[in-house]
Amino acid sequence: MLILAELNDDLFIHISVNATRTNRESWGDTQYAEGLARAIRQVSGCDSAVFFRGESPEPTGKRDVVLRIIGPHLEEPVPGLPNMLWIISPPNLAPSAMLARYQAVFSASRYLVDLLRAVNIKAEYMSQATERGHFHPSRRPADAPDIPVAFVGGFAARVDRRTVLYAVEAGFDVHI
């Protein structure tokens, strides 16, 4: 398991997202990457910056590493730097030949990790978390239109769906 605090001597992680600089506000991956960069900066000796589709990171002279958060447009690894890939969305859009060009591939799906390993892709499980300060109902503009709430999931008699119960208890009209 990679412990960032153990690598804290001048480590700079360049985080890439699929958004372009001009449409970055409309992509959830942008906010996710910005939150991740803030978390990395909290580790002593580490720094981070986000770059966008079609851009290349500017080497800092430190121990530069590229972390691409995959989306529908997977770009080539950055030459001369260690390149890691984190699959958090559309894994079906990532051809195995492209994935093999990365030094490390992470996925929030254990099932996908097993599939990738079966075709000799060096893959590891890394769960996905969300920055609560950004993705929070209090950030929603007061004049924003209501958004229907839908739950999509399989029947599981062994467990109740607490998130659905909480939403109904909070007064949401949940469609199942």
Short mmCIF file of N, CA and C in Angstrom, two decimals:
data_model
loop_
_atom_site.label_atom_id
_atom_site.label_comp_id
_atom_site.label_asym_id
_atom_site.label_seq_id
_atom_site.Cartn_x
_atom_site.Cartn_y
_atom_site.Cartn_z
N MET A 1 0.84 -1.18 0.00
CA MET A 1 0.00 0.00 0.00
C MET A 1 0.89 1.24 0.00
N LEU A 2 0.58 2.17 -0.87
CA LEU A 2 1.35 3.41 -0.99
C LEU A 2 0.94 4.38 0.11
N ILE A 3 1.88 4.79 0.92
CA ILE A 3 1.63 5.77 1.97
C ILE A 3 2.31 7.06 1.53
N LEU A 4 1.51 8.06 1.20
CA LEU A 4 2.03 9.30 0.66
C LEU A 4 3.00 9.97 1.62
N ALA A 5 2.73 9.91 2.91
CA ALA A 5 3.60 10.56 3.88
C ALA A 5 5.01 9.97 3.88
N GLU A 6 5.16 8.73 3.42
CA GLU A 6 6.48 8.11 3.36
C GLU A 6 7.28 8.58 2.14
N LEU A 7 6.62 9.22 1.18
CA LEU A 7 7.27 9.68 -0.04
C LEU A 7 7.38 11.21 -0.08
N ASN A 8 7.39 11.83 1.07
CA ASN A 8 7.16 13.26 1.14
C ASN A 8 8.35 14.16 0.81
N ASP A 9 9.41 13.64 0.26
CA ASP A 9 10.54 14.51 -0.05
C ASP A 9 10.44 15.03 -1.47
N ASP A 10 9.86 16.21 -1.61
CA ASP A 10 9.74 16.90 -2.89
C ASP A 10 8.91 16.14 -3.93
N LEU A 11 7.87 15.48 -3.50
CA LEU A 11 6.97 14.79 -4.43
C LEU A 11 5.95 15.78 -4.98
N PHE A 12 5.81 15.81 -6.30
CA PHE A 12 4.83 16.68 -6.96
C PHE A 12 3.95 15.80 -7.84
N ILE A 13 2.66 15.77 -7.53
CA ILE A 13 1.72 14.94 -8.30
C ILE A 13 0.90 15.85 -9.21
N HIS A 14 1.06 15.65 -10.51
CA HIS A 14 0.30 16.37 -11.52
C HIS A 14 -0.96 15.54 -11.79
N ILE A 15 -2.13 16.09 -11.52
CA ILE A 15 -3.38 15.36 -11.68
C ILE A 15 -4.07 15.81 -12.96
N SER A 16 -4.37 14.86 -13.81
CA SER A 16 -5.00 15.14 -15.10
C SER A 16 -6.46 14.71 -15.08
N VAL A 17 -7.32 15.54 -15.66
CA VAL A 17 -8.73 15.20 -15.81
C VAL A 17 -9.13 15.32 -17.27
N ASN A 18 -10.30 14.79 -17.60
CA ASN A 18 -10.78 14.79 -18.98
C ASN A 18 -11.37 16.12 -19.43
N ALA A 19 -11.68 16.97 -18.50
CA ALA A 19 -12.23 18.27 -18.87
C ALA A 19 -11.16 19.09 -19.59
N THR A 20 -11.60 19.97 -20.46
CA THR A 20 -10.68 20.96 -21.02
C THR A 20 -10.69 22.16 -20.08
N ARG A 21 -9.72 23.01 -20.21
CA ARG A 21 -9.67 24.18 -19.33
C ARG A 21 -10.94 25.03 -19.48
N THR A 22 -11.47 25.11 -20.70
CA THR A 22 -12.64 25.97 -20.92
C THR A 22 -13.95 25.36 -20.40
N ASN A 23 -14.04 24.03 -20.29
CA ASN A 23 -15.30 23.45 -19.81
C ASN A 23 -15.14 22.76 -18.46
N ARG A 24 -14.10 23.09 -17.74
CA ARG A 24 -13.78 22.39 -16.49
C ARG A 24 -14.88 22.47 -15.43
N GLU A 25 -15.62 23.55 -15.39
CA GLU A 25 -16.64 23.70 -14.35
C GLU A 25 -17.80 22.73 -14.51
N SER A 26 -18.00 22.21 -15.71
CA SER A 26 -19.13 21.31 -15.95
C SER A 26 -18.77 19.83 -15.73
N TRP A 27 -17.55 19.54 -15.34
CA TRP A 27 -17.11 18.16 -15.12
C TRP A 27 -16.92 17.91 -13.63
N GLY A 28 -17.58 16.90 -13.09
CA GLY A 28 -17.40 16.54 -11.69
C GLY A 28 -15.99 16.09 -11.38
N ASP A 29 -15.30 15.52 -12.37
CA ASP A 29 -13.92 15.07 -12.15
C ASP A 29 -13.00 16.24 -11.81
N THR A 30 -13.33 17.44 -12.30
CA THR A 30 -12.50 18.61 -12.00
C THR A 30 -12.52 18.89 -10.51
N GLN A 31 -13.72 18.97 -9.94
CA GLN A 31 -13.83 19.24 -8.51
C GLN A 31 -13.20 18.11 -7.70
N TYR A 32 -13.37 16.89 -8.18
CA TYR A 32 -12.77 15.74 -7.50
C TYR A 32 -11.25 15.87 -7.49
N ALA A 33 -10.66 16.20 -8.63
CA ALA A 33 -9.21 16.34 -8.74
C ALA A 33 -8.70 17.52 -7.91
N GLU A 34 -9.44 18.61 -7.90
CA GLU A 34 -9.03 19.77 -7.10
C GLU A 34 -9.02 19.43 -5.61
N GLY A 35 -10.02 18.66 -5.17
CA GLY A 35 -10.05 18.22 -3.78
C GLY A 35 -8.90 17.30 -3.45
N LEU A 36 -8.58 16.40 -4.38
CA LEU A 36 -7.45 15.49 -4.19
C LEU A 36 -6.14 16.28 -4.11
N ALA A 37 -5.99 17.28 -4.97
CA ALA A 37 -4.78 18.11 -4.95
C ALA A 37 -4.66 18.85 -3.61
N ARG A 38 -5.77 19.35 -3.09
CA ARG A 38 -5.74 20.02 -1.78
C ARG A 38 -5.29 19.04 -0.69
N ALA A 39 -5.80 17.82 -0.75
CA ALA A 39 -5.43 16.81 0.25
C ALA A 39 -3.94 16.47 0.15
N ILE A 40 -3.43 16.35 -1.06
CA ILE A 40 -2.00 16.04 -1.25
C ILE A 40 -1.14 17.16 -0.68
N ARG A 41 -1.56 18.40 -0.88
CA ARG A 41 -0.78 19.55 -0.39
C ARG A 41 -0.72 19.59 1.13
N GLN A 42 -1.62 18.91 1.80
CA GLN A 42 -1.61 18.88 3.26
C GLN A 42 -0.53 17.95 3.81
N VAL A 43 0.05 17.11 2.95
CA VAL A 43 1.12 16.21 3.37
C VAL A 43 2.44 16.97 3.26
N SER A 44 3.18 17.01 4.34
CA SER A 44 4.44 17.74 4.37
C SER A 44 5.38 17.28 3.26
N GLY A 45 5.90 18.23 2.49
CA GLY A 45 6.84 17.92 1.42
C GLY A 45 6.20 17.56 0.10
N CYS A 46 4.88 17.51 0.05
CA CYS A 46 4.17 17.15 -1.19
C CYS A 46 3.47 18.36 -1.78
N ASP A 47 3.31 18.35 -3.08
CA ASP A 47 2.58 19.41 -3.76
C ASP A 47 1.83 18.78 -4.93
N SER A 48 0.89 19.52 -5.48
CA SER A 48 0.07 18.98 -6.56
C SER A 48 -0.57 20.11 -7.35
N ALA A 49 -0.90 19.80 -8.60
CA ALA A 49 -1.62 20.73 -9.46
C ALA A 49 -2.46 19.91 -10.43
N VAL A 50 -3.54 20.53 -10.90
CA VAL A 50 -4.44 19.88 -11.86
C VAL A 50 -4.14 20.42 -13.25
N PHE A 51 -4.10 19.52 -14.24
CA PHE A 51 -4.01 19.96 -15.63
C PHE A 51 -5.12 19.28 -16.42
N PHE A 52 -5.38 19.79 -17.61
CA PHE A 52 -6.59 19.43 -18.35
C PHE A 52 -6.28 18.74 -19.67
N ARG A 53 -7.32 18.15 -20.24
CA ARG A 53 -7.19 17.42 -21.51
C ARG A 53 -6.54 18.31 -22.56
N GLY A 54 -5.57 17.73 -23.27
CA GLY A 54 -4.86 18.47 -24.30
C GLY A 54 -3.66 19.24 -23.78
N GLU A 55 -3.47 19.26 -22.47
CA GLU A 55 -2.34 19.97 -21.87
C GLU A 55 -1.28 18.97 -21.41
N SER A 56 -0.08 19.47 -21.21
CA SER A 56 0.99 18.67 -20.61
C SER A 56 1.44 19.37 -19.34
N PRO A 57 1.76 18.60 -18.31
CA PRO A 57 2.21 19.26 -17.08
C PRO A 57 3.61 19.83 -17.25
N GLU A 58 3.88 20.88 -16.54
CA GLU A 58 5.20 21.50 -16.55
C GLU A 58 6.04 20.85 -15.46
N PRO A 59 7.10 20.12 -15.81
CA PRO A 59 7.94 19.51 -14.76
C PRO A 59 8.45 20.57 -13.78
N THR A 60 8.49 20.20 -12.51
CA THR A 60 8.85 21.15 -11.47
C THR A 60 10.30 21.04 -11.03
N GLY A 61 10.98 19.97 -11.44
CA GLY A 61 12.32 19.72 -10.94
C GLY A 61 12.31 18.91 -9.65
N LYS A 62 11.11 18.66 -9.15
CA LYS A 62 10.96 17.81 -7.97
C LYS A 62 10.74 16.38 -8.46
N ARG A 63 10.28 15.53 -7.62
CA ARG A 63 9.94 14.16 -8.02
C ARG A 63 8.54 14.19 -8.62
N ASP A 64 8.47 14.49 -9.91
CA ASP A 64 7.19 14.64 -10.61
C ASP A 64 6.58 13.29 -10.95
N VAL A 65 5.28 13.20 -10.73
CA VAL A 65 4.49 12.01 -11.07
C VAL A 65 3.19 12.50 -11.69
N VAL A 66 2.70 11.78 -12.69
CA VAL A 66 1.42 12.10 -13.32
C VAL A 66 0.37 11.10 -12.86
N LEU A 67 -0.77 11.60 -12.43
CA LEU A 67 -1.92 10.76 -12.09
C LEU A 67 -3.08 11.20 -12.97
N ARG A 68 -3.46 10.35 -13.90
CA ARG A 68 -4.60 10.65 -14.77
C ARG A 68 -5.85 10.02 -14.19
N ILE A 69 -6.87 10.84 -14.03
CA ILE A 69 -8.18 10.32 -13.65
C ILE A 69 -8.93 10.09 -14.95
N ILE A 70 -9.18 8.83 -15.24
CA ILE A 70 -9.71 8.47 -16.56
C ILE A 70 -11.17 8.88 -16.71
N GLY A 71 -11.49 9.26 -17.91
CA GLY A 71 -12.85 9.54 -18.33
C GLY A 71 -12.99 9.04 -19.74
N PRO A 72 -13.85 9.63 -20.53
CA PRO A 72 -14.07 9.13 -21.88
C PRO A 72 -12.92 9.40 -22.85
N HIS A 73 -11.95 10.22 -22.48
CA HIS A 73 -10.83 10.55 -23.37
C HIS A 73 -9.52 10.22 -22.68
N LEU A 74 -9.01 9.03 -22.87
CA LEU A 74 -7.74 8.65 -22.25
C LEU A 74 -6.60 9.12 -23.15
N GLU A 75 -5.71 9.91 -22.56
CA GLU A 75 -4.57 10.43 -23.33
C GLU A 75 -3.33 9.59 -23.08
N GLU A 76 -2.35 9.76 -23.94
CA GLU A 76 -1.08 9.06 -23.83
C GLU A 76 -0.37 9.46 -22.53
N PRO A 77 0.43 8.55 -21.97
CA PRO A 77 1.25 8.92 -20.81
C PRO A 77 2.21 10.06 -21.17
N VAL A 78 2.62 10.81 -20.17
CA VAL A 78 3.55 11.91 -20.37
C VAL A 78 4.97 11.33 -20.41
N PRO A 79 5.70 11.53 -21.51
CA PRO A 79 7.05 10.96 -21.64
C PRO A 79 7.98 11.48 -20.55
N GLY A 80 8.83 10.59 -20.06
CA GLY A 80 9.86 10.98 -19.11
C GLY A 80 9.42 11.08 -17.66
N LEU A 81 8.14 10.83 -17.38
CA LEU A 81 7.65 10.89 -16.01
C LEU A 81 6.93 9.59 -15.67
N PRO A 82 6.93 9.20 -14.39
CA PRO A 82 6.09 8.08 -14.00
C PRO A 82 4.62 8.45 -14.21
N ASN A 83 3.86 7.56 -14.80
CA ASN A 83 2.45 7.81 -15.11
C ASN A 83 1.57 6.77 -14.44
N MET A 84 0.60 7.26 -13.68
CA MET A 84 -0.37 6.39 -13.03
C MET A 84 -1.75 6.75 -13.56
N LEU A 85 -2.65 5.79 -13.53
CA LEU A 85 -4.00 5.98 -14.04
C LEU A 85 -4.98 5.54 -12.97
N TRP A 86 -6.01 6.34 -12.74
CA TRP A 86 -7.04 5.98 -11.76
C TRP A 86 -8.37 5.91 -12.50
N ILE A 87 -8.91 4.72 -12.61
CA ILE A 87 -10.17 4.51 -13.34
C ILE A 87 -11.32 4.68 -12.35
N ILE A 88 -12.04 5.79 -12.47
CA ILE A 88 -13.21 6.00 -11.61
C ILE A 88 -14.49 6.10 -12.43
N SER A 89 -14.37 6.11 -13.75
CA SER A 89 -15.55 6.14 -14.62
C SER A 89 -15.19 5.50 -15.95
N PRO A 90 -16.13 5.40 -16.87
CA PRO A 90 -16.17 4.54 -18.06
C PRO A 90 -14.97 3.64 -18.36
N PRO A 91 -14.78 2.55 -17.59
CA PRO A 91 -13.62 1.69 -17.87
C PRO A 91 -13.69 1.00 -19.22
N ASN A 92 -14.88 0.88 -19.78
CA ASN A 92 -15.01 0.23 -21.08
C ASN A 92 -14.38 1.05 -22.20
N LEU A 93 -14.03 2.30 -21.92
CA LEU A 93 -13.45 3.17 -22.94
C LEU A 93 -11.92 3.15 -22.91
N ALA A 94 -11.34 2.29 -22.09
CA ALA A 94 -9.89 2.25 -21.95
C ALA A 94 -9.35 0.95 -22.54
N PRO A 95 -8.80 1.00 -23.75
CA PRO A 95 -8.24 -0.22 -24.36
C PRO A 95 -7.04 -0.73 -23.55
N SER A 96 -6.92 -2.05 -23.46
CA SER A 96 -5.85 -2.63 -22.65
C SER A 96 -4.46 -2.23 -23.16
N ALA A 97 -4.29 -2.06 -24.45
CA ALA A 97 -2.98 -1.64 -24.98
C ALA A 97 -2.59 -0.26 -24.44
N MET A 98 -3.56 0.63 -24.29
CA MET A 98 -3.28 1.95 -23.72
C MET A 98 -2.99 1.83 -22.23
N LEU A 99 -3.76 1.03 -21.53
CA LEU A 99 -3.55 0.87 -20.09
C LEU A 99 -2.16 0.31 -19.80
N ALA A 100 -1.67 -0.55 -20.66
CA ALA A 100 -0.35 -1.17 -20.46
C ALA A 100 0.78 -0.15 -20.54
N ARG A 101 0.53 1.03 -21.06
CA ARG A 101 1.57 2.07 -21.17
C ARG A 101 1.79 2.81 -19.85
N TYR A 102 0.93 2.57 -18.88
CA TYR A 102 1.03 3.24 -17.58
C TYR A 102 1.79 2.36 -16.60
N GLN A 103 2.58 3.00 -15.73
CA GLN A 103 3.35 2.24 -14.74
C GLN A 103 2.45 1.64 -13.66
N ALA A 104 1.31 2.26 -13.40
CA ALA A 104 0.37 1.75 -12.41
C ALA A 104 -1.04 2.13 -12.84
N VAL A 105 -1.96 1.21 -12.63
CA VAL A 105 -3.38 1.45 -12.91
C VAL A 105 -4.14 1.15 -11.63
N PHE A 106 -4.96 2.10 -11.21
CA PHE A 106 -5.79 1.92 -10.02
C PHE A 106 -7.25 1.94 -10.45
N SER A 107 -8.08 1.22 -9.69
CA SER A 107 -9.51 1.23 -9.96
C SER A 107 -10.27 1.15 -8.64
N ALA A 108 -11.42 1.79 -8.61
CA ALA A 108 -12.30 1.72 -7.44
C ALA A 108 -13.18 0.48 -7.50
N SER A 109 -12.93 -0.40 -8.45
CA SER A 109 -13.70 -1.64 -8.61
C SER A 109 -12.76 -2.84 -8.49
N ARG A 110 -12.98 -3.64 -7.47
CA ARG A 110 -12.16 -4.86 -7.31
C ARG A 110 -12.38 -5.80 -8.50
N TYR A 111 -13.61 -5.85 -8.99
CA TYR A 111 -13.92 -6.70 -10.14
C TYR A 111 -13.08 -6.28 -11.35
N LEU A 112 -13.02 -4.97 -11.62
CA LEU A 112 -12.24 -4.48 -12.75
C LEU A 112 -10.75 -4.77 -12.55
N VAL A 113 -10.26 -4.62 -11.34
CA VAL A 113 -8.85 -4.93 -11.05
C VAL A 113 -8.56 -6.38 -11.43
N ASP A 114 -9.45 -7.29 -11.06
CA ASP A 114 -9.25 -8.71 -11.41
C ASP A 114 -9.24 -8.91 -12.92
N LEU A 115 -10.14 -8.24 -13.63
CA LEU A 115 -10.18 -8.35 -15.09
C LEU A 115 -8.89 -7.83 -15.72
N LEU A 116 -8.41 -6.70 -15.23
CA LEU A 116 -7.18 -6.11 -15.78
C LEU A 116 -5.97 -7.00 -15.50
N ARG A 117 -5.90 -7.53 -14.32
CA ARG A 117 -4.78 -8.42 -13.99
C ARG A 117 -4.79 -9.66 -14.88
N ALA A 118 -5.99 -10.13 -15.24
CA ALA A 118 -6.11 -11.32 -16.09
C ALA A 118 -5.51 -11.09 -17.48
N VAL A 119 -5.42 -9.82 -17.90
CA VAL A 119 -4.80 -9.51 -19.20
C VAL A 119 -3.44 -8.83 -19.01
N ASN A 120 -2.82 -9.11 -17.86
CA ASN A 120 -1.46 -8.66 -17.54
C ASN A 120 -1.29 -7.16 -17.40
N ILE A 121 -2.33 -6.47 -16.97
CA ILE A 121 -2.23 -5.04 -16.64
C ILE A 121 -1.94 -4.96 -15.15
N LYS A 122 -0.91 -4.21 -14.79
CA LYS A 122 -0.56 -4.05 -13.37
C LYS A 122 -1.60 -3.13 -12.73
N ALA A 123 -2.58 -3.73 -12.06
CA ALA A 123 -3.70 -2.97 -11.50
C ALA A 123 -3.80 -3.21 -10.00
N GLU A 124 -4.22 -2.16 -9.29
CA GLU A 124 -4.42 -2.23 -7.85
C GLU A 124 -5.75 -1.57 -7.51
N TYR A 125 -6.35 -2.04 -6.44
CA TYR A 125 -7.60 -1.45 -5.96
C TYR A 125 -7.29 -0.18 -5.17
N MET A 126 -8.01 0.89 -5.47
CA MET A 126 -7.93 2.12 -4.69
C MET A 126 -9.33 2.71 -4.65
N SER A 127 -9.90 2.76 -3.45
CA SER A 127 -11.28 3.23 -3.34
C SER A 127 -11.36 4.71 -3.65
N GLN A 128 -12.56 5.14 -3.92
CA GLN A 128 -12.82 6.53 -4.28
C GLN A 128 -13.57 7.20 -3.14
N ALA A 129 -13.18 8.41 -2.81
CA ALA A 129 -13.85 9.18 -1.78
C ALA A 129 -14.22 10.54 -2.35
N THR A 130 -14.99 11.28 -1.62
CA THR A 130 -15.46 12.58 -2.09
C THR A 130 -15.14 13.64 -1.05
N GLU A 131 -14.78 14.80 -1.51
CA GLU A 131 -14.51 15.92 -0.62
C GLU A 131 -15.84 16.50 -0.14
N ARG A 132 -16.14 16.31 1.13
CA ARG A 132 -17.44 16.73 1.66
C ARG A 132 -17.65 18.24 1.58
N GLY A 133 -16.58 19.01 1.64
CA GLY A 133 -16.73 20.46 1.59
C GLY A 133 -17.25 20.97 0.26
N HIS A 134 -17.00 20.23 -0.82
CA HIS A 134 -17.47 20.66 -2.14
C HIS A 134 -18.79 20.00 -2.51
N PHE A 135 -18.85 18.69 -2.37
CA PHE A 135 -20.05 17.96 -2.75
C PHE A 135 -20.99 17.91 -1.55
N HIS A 136 -21.66 19.00 -1.29
CA HIS A 136 -22.53 19.11 -0.12
C HIS A 136 -23.80 19.88 -0.51
N PRO A 137 -24.95 19.45 0.00
CA PRO A 137 -26.20 20.14 -0.37
C PRO A 137 -26.21 21.63 -0.06
N SER A 138 -25.44 22.07 0.92
CA SER A 138 -25.44 23.49 1.27
C SER A 138 -24.84 24.37 0.17
N ARG A 139 -24.11 23.78 -0.76
CA ARG A 139 -23.50 24.53 -1.87
C ARG A 139 -24.47 24.76 -3.02
N ARG A 140 -25.62 24.12 -2.97
CA ARG A 140 -26.58 24.24 -4.06
C ARG A 140 -27.23 25.62 -4.04
N PRO A 141 -27.25 26.32 -5.16
CA PRO A 141 -27.87 27.64 -5.19
C PRO A 141 -29.35 27.57 -4.80
N ALA A 142 -29.81 28.56 -4.07
CA ALA A 142 -31.19 28.57 -3.58
C ALA A 142 -32.21 28.54 -4.72
N ASP A 143 -31.87 29.13 -5.86
CA ASP A 143 -32.82 29.19 -6.97
C ASP A 143 -32.66 28.04 -7.97
N ALA A 144 -31.86 27.04 -7.62
CA ALA A 144 -31.66 25.90 -8.53
C ALA A 144 -32.95 25.07 -8.61
N PRO A 145 -33.29 24.57 -9.80
CA PRO A 145 -34.50 23.76 -9.93
C PRO A 145 -34.34 22.44 -9.18
N ASP A 146 -35.47 21.89 -8.74
CA ASP A 146 -35.44 20.59 -8.08
C ASP A 146 -34.98 19.52 -9.06
N ILE A 147 -34.23 18.59 -8.55
CA ILE A 147 -33.72 17.48 -9.36
C ILE A 147 -34.38 16.21 -8.84
N PRO A 148 -35.00 15.43 -9.73
CA PRO A 148 -35.62 14.18 -9.26
C PRO A 148 -34.56 13.25 -8.66
N VAL A 149 -34.96 12.54 -7.63
CA VAL A 149 -34.07 11.58 -6.99
C VAL A 149 -34.48 10.18 -7.44
N ALA A 150 -33.52 9.45 -7.98
CA ALA A 150 -33.79 8.08 -8.44
C ALA A 150 -32.79 7.14 -7.80
N PHE A 151 -33.24 5.96 -7.46
CA PHE A 151 -32.35 4.92 -6.96
C PHE A 151 -32.37 3.78 -7.95
N VAL A 152 -31.19 3.36 -8.37
CA VAL A 152 -31.07 2.23 -9.28
C VAL A 152 -30.22 1.19 -8.58
N GLY A 153 -30.76 0.01 -8.39
CA GLY A 153 -30.01 -1.04 -7.73
C GLY A 153 -30.78 -2.34 -7.75
N GLY A 154 -30.08 -3.41 -7.53
CA GLY A 154 -30.70 -4.72 -7.51
C GLY A 154 -31.35 -4.99 -6.16
N PHE A 155 -32.34 -5.89 -6.16
CA PHE A 155 -33.00 -6.30 -4.94
C PHE A 155 -32.01 -7.08 -4.09
N ALA A 156 -31.94 -6.74 -2.82
CA ALA A 156 -31.05 -7.45 -1.90
C ALA A 156 -31.81 -7.68 -0.60
N ALA A 157 -32.43 -8.85 -0.49
CA ALA A 157 -33.25 -9.17 0.68
C ALA A 157 -32.43 -9.16 1.97
N ARG A 158 -31.15 -9.39 1.88
CA ARG A 158 -30.30 -9.49 3.06
C ARG A 158 -29.97 -8.14 3.68
N VAL A 159 -30.26 -7.07 2.98
CA VAL A 159 -29.86 -5.75 3.49
C VAL A 159 -30.88 -4.70 3.05
N ASP A 160 -31.18 -3.77 3.97
CA ASP A 160 -32.06 -2.68 3.55
C ASP A 160 -31.22 -1.59 2.89
N ARG A 161 -31.86 -0.75 2.16
CA ARG A 161 -31.18 0.33 1.44
C ARG A 161 -31.32 1.60 2.27
N ARG A 162 -30.44 1.75 3.25
CA ARG A 162 -30.54 2.88 4.19
C ARG A 162 -30.51 4.24 3.48
N THR A 163 -29.73 4.35 2.42
CA THR A 163 -29.68 5.64 1.73
C THR A 163 -31.04 6.01 1.17
N VAL A 164 -31.79 5.02 0.71
CA VAL A 164 -33.14 5.28 0.21
C VAL A 164 -34.04 5.68 1.37
N LEU A 165 -33.96 4.95 2.48
CA LEU A 165 -34.77 5.28 3.65
C LEU A 165 -34.48 6.68 4.16
N TYR A 166 -33.21 7.05 4.23
CA TYR A 166 -32.83 8.38 4.69
C TYR A 166 -33.38 9.46 3.77
N ALA A 167 -33.32 9.22 2.47
CA ALA A 167 -33.84 10.21 1.51
C ALA A 167 -35.34 10.38 1.67
N VAL A 168 -36.07 9.29 1.83
CA VAL A 168 -37.53 9.37 2.02
C VAL A 168 -37.84 10.09 3.33
N GLU A 169 -37.12 9.73 4.40
CA GLU A 169 -37.32 10.39 5.70
C GLU A 169 -37.03 11.88 5.63
N ALA A 170 -36.13 12.29 4.75
CA ALA A 170 -35.78 13.71 4.60
C ALA A 170 -36.80 14.46 3.74
N GLY A 171 -37.80 13.72 3.21
CA GLY A 171 -38.85 14.38 2.44
C GLY A 171 -38.68 14.33 0.94
N PHE A 172 -37.69 13.60 0.45
CA PHE A 172 -37.50 13.50 -1.00
C PHE A 172 -38.48 12.50 -1.59
N ASP A 173 -38.92 12.78 -2.80
CA ASP A 173 -39.79 11.87 -3.56
C ASP A 173 -38.87 10.97 -4.38
N VAL A 174 -38.51 9.84 -3.80
CA VAL A 174 -37.53 8.94 -4.42
C VAL A 174 -38.23 8.00 -5.39
N HIS A 175 -37.71 7.93 -6.60
CA HIS A 175 -38.23 7.02 -7.62
C HIS A 175 -37.31 5.81 -7.67
N ILE A 176 -37.91 4.63 -7.59
CA ILE A 176 -37.11 3.40 -7.56
C ILE A 176 -37.36 2.62 -8.83
#
